[in-house]
mmCIF file with all atom_site columns, C-alpha atoms in Angstrom:
data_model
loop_
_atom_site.group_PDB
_atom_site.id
_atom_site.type_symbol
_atom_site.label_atom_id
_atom_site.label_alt_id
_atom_site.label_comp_id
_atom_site.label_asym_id
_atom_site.label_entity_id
_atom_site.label_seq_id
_atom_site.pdbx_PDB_ins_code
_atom_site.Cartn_x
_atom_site.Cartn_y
_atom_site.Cartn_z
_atom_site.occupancy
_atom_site.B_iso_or_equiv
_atom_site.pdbx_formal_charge
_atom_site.auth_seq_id
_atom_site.auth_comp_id
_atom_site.auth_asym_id
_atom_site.auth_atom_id
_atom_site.pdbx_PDB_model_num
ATOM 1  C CA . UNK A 1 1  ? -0.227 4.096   4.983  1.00 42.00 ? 1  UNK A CA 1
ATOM 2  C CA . UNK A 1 2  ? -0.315 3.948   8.860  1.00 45.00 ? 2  UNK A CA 1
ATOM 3  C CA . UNK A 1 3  ? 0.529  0.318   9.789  1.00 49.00 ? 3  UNK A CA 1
ATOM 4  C CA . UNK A 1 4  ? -0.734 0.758   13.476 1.00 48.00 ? 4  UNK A CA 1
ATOM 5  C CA . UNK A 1 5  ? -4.803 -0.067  13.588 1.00 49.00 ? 5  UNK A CA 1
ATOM 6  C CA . UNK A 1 6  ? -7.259 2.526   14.455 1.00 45.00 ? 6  UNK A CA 1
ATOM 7  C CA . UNK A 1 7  ? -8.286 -0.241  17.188 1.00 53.00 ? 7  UNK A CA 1
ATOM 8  C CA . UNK A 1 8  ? -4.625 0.479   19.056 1.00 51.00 ? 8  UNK A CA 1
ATOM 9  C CA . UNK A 1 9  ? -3.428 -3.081  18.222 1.00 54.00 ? 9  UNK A CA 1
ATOM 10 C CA . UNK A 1 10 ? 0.117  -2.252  16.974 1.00 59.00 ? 10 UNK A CA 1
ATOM 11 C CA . UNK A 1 11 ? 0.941  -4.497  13.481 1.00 74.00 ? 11 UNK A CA 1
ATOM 12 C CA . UNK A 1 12 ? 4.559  -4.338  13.525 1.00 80.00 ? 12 UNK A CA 1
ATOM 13 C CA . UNK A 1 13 ? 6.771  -4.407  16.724 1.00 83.00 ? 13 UNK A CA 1
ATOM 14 C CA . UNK A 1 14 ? 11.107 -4.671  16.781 1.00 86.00 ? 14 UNK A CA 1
ATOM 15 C CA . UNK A 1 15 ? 12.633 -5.198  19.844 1.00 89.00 ? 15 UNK A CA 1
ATOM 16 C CA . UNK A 1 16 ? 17.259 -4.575  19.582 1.00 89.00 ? 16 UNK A CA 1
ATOM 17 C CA . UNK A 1 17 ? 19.717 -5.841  22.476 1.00 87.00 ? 17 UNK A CA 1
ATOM 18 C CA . UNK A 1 18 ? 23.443 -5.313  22.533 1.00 86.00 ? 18 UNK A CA 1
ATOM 19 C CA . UNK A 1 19 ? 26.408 -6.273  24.902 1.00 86.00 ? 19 UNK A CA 1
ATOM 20 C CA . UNK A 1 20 ? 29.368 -4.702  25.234 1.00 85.00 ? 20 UNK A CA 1
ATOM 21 C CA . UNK A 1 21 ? 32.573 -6.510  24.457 1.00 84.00 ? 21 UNK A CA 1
ATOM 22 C CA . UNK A 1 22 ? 30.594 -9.637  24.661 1.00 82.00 ? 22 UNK A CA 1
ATOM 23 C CA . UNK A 1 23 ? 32.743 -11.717 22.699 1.00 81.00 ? 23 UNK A CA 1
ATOM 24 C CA . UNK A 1 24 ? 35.634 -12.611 24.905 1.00 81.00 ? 24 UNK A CA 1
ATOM 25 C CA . UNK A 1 25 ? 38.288 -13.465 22.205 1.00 85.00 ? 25 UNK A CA 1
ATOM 26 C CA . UNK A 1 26 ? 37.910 -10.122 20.110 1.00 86.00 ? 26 UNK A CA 1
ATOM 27 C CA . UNK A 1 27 ? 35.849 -7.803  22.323 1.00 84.00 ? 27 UNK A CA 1
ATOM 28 C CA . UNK A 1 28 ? 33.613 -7.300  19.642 1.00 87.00 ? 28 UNK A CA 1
ATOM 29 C CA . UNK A 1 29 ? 29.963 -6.876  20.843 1.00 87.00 ? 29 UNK A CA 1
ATOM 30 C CA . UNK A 1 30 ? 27.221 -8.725  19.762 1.00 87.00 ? 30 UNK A CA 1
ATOM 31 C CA . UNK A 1 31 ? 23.639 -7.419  18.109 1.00 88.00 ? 31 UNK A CA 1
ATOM 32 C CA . UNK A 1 32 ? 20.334 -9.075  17.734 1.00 90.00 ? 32 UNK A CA 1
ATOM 33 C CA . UNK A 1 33 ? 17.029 -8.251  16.690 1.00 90.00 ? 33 UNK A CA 1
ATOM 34 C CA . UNK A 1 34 ? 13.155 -9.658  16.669 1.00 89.00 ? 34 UNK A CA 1
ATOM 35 C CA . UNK A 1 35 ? 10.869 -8.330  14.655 1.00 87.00 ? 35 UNK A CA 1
ATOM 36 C CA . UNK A 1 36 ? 6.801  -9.124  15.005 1.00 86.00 ? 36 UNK A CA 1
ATOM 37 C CA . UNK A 1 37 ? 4.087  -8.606  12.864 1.00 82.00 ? 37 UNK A CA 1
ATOM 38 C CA . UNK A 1 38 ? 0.480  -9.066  14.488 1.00 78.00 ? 38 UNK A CA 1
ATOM 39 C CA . UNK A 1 39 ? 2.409  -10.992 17.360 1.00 79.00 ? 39 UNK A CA 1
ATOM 40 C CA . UNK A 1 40 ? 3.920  -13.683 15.341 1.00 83.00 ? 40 UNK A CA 1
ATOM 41 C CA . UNK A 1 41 ? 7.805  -13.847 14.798 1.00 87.00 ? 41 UNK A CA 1
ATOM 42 C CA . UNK A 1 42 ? 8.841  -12.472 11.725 1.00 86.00 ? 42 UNK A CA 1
ATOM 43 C CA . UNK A 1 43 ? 12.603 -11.953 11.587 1.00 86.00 ? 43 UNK A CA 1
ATOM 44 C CA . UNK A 1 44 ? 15.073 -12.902 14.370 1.00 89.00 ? 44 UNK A CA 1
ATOM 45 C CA . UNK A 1 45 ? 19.096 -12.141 13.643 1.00 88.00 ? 45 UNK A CA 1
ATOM 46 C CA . UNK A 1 46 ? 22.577 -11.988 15.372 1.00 89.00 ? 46 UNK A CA 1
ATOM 47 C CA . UNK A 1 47 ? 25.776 -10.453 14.192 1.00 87.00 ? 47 UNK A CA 1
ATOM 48 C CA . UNK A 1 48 ? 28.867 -9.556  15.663 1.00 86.00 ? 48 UNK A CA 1
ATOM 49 C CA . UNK A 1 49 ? 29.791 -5.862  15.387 1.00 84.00 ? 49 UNK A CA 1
ATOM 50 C CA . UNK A 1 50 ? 32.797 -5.423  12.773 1.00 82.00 ? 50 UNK A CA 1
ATOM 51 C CA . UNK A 1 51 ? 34.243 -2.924  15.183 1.00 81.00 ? 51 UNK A CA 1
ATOM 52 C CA . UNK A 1 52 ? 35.365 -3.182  18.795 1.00 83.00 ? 52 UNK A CA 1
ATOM 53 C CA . UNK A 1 53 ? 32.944 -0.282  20.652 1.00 77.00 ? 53 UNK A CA 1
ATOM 54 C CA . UNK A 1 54 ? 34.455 1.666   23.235 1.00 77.00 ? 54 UNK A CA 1
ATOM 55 C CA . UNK A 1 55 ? 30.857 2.778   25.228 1.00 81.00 ? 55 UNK A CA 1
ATOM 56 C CA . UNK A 1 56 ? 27.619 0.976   25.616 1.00 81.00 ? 56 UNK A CA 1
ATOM 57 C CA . UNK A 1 57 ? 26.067 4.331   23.573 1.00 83.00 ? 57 UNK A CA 1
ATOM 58 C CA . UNK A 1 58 ? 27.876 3.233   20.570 1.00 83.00 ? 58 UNK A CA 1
ATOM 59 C CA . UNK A 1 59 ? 26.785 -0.313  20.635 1.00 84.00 ? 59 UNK A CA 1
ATOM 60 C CA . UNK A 1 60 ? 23.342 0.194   21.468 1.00 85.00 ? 60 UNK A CA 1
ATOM 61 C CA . UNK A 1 61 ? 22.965 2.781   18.651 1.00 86.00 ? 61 UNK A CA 1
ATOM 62 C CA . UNK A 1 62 ? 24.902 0.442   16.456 1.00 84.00 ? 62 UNK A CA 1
ATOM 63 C CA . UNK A 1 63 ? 22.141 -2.187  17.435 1.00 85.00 ? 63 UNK A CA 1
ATOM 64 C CA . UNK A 1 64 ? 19.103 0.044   17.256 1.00 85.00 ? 64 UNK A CA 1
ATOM 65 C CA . UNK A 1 65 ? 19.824 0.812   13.308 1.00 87.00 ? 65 UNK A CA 1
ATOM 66 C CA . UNK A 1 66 ? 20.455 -3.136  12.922 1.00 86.00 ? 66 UNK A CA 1
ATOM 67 C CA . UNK A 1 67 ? 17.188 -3.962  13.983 1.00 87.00 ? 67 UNK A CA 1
ATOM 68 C CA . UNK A 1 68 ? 15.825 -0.881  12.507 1.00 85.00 ? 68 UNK A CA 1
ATOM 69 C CA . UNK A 1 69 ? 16.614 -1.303  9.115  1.00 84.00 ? 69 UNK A CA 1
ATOM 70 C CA . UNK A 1 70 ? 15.417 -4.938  8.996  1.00 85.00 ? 70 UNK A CA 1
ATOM 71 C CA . UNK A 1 71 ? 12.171 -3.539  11.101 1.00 84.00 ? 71 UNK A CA 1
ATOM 72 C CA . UNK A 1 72 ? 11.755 -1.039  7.743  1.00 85.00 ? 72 UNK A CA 1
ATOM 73 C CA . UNK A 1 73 ? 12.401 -3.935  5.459  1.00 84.00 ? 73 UNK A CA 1
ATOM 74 C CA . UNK A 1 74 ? 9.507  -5.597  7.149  1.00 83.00 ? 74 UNK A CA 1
ATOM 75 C CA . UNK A 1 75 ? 7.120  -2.655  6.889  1.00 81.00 ? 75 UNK A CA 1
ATOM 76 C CA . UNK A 1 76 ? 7.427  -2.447  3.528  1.00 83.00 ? 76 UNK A CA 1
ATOM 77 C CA . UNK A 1 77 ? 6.476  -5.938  2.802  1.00 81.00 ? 77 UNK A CA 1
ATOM 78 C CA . UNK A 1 78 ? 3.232  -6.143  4.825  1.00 78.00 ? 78 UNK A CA 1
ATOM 79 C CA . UNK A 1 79 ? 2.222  -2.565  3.474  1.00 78.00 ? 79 UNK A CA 1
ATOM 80 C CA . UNK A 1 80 ? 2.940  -4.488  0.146  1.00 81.00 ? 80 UNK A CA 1
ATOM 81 C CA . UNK A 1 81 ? 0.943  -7.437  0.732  1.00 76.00 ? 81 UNK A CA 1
ATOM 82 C CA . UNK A 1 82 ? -1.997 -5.087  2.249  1.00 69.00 ? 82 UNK A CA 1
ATOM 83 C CA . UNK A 1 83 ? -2.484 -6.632  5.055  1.00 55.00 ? 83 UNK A CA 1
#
């Protein structure tokens, strides 16, 4: 099933940021993650990377499949409920 409406209005939207080393005691960067379905917030989460990055590639990749995978999760619910 195509989740985006023939009328253009997209039904599910995930928007990632990262920092690098953002966490001044470990250098660990942080993640987070929105996720939107018909404009209303569905899922919002932070996490610290396990690992300390070494380039902003690395963490924003890192943070892309984050929010990614909970953007899938999310897909698969509304295609469930049939909305």
């Amino acid at each position: 099933k195509n989740i985006n409406p023939t009328n253009g209005n997209h039904v599910c939207e995930c928007y990632a940021d990262t920092d690098l080393g953002g966490c001044v005691v470990t250098g660990r960067s942080f993640m987070c993650g929105i996720g939107f379905a018909y404009g209303l917030p569905i899922f919002f989460k932070c996490k610290k990377q396990k690992f300390v990055r070494l380039s902003s590639t690395a963490t924003e990749l890192k943070g892309l499949t984050f929010t990614g995978h909970n953007g899938m999760y999310m897909n698969e619910i509304i295609l469930w409920m049939e909305m």
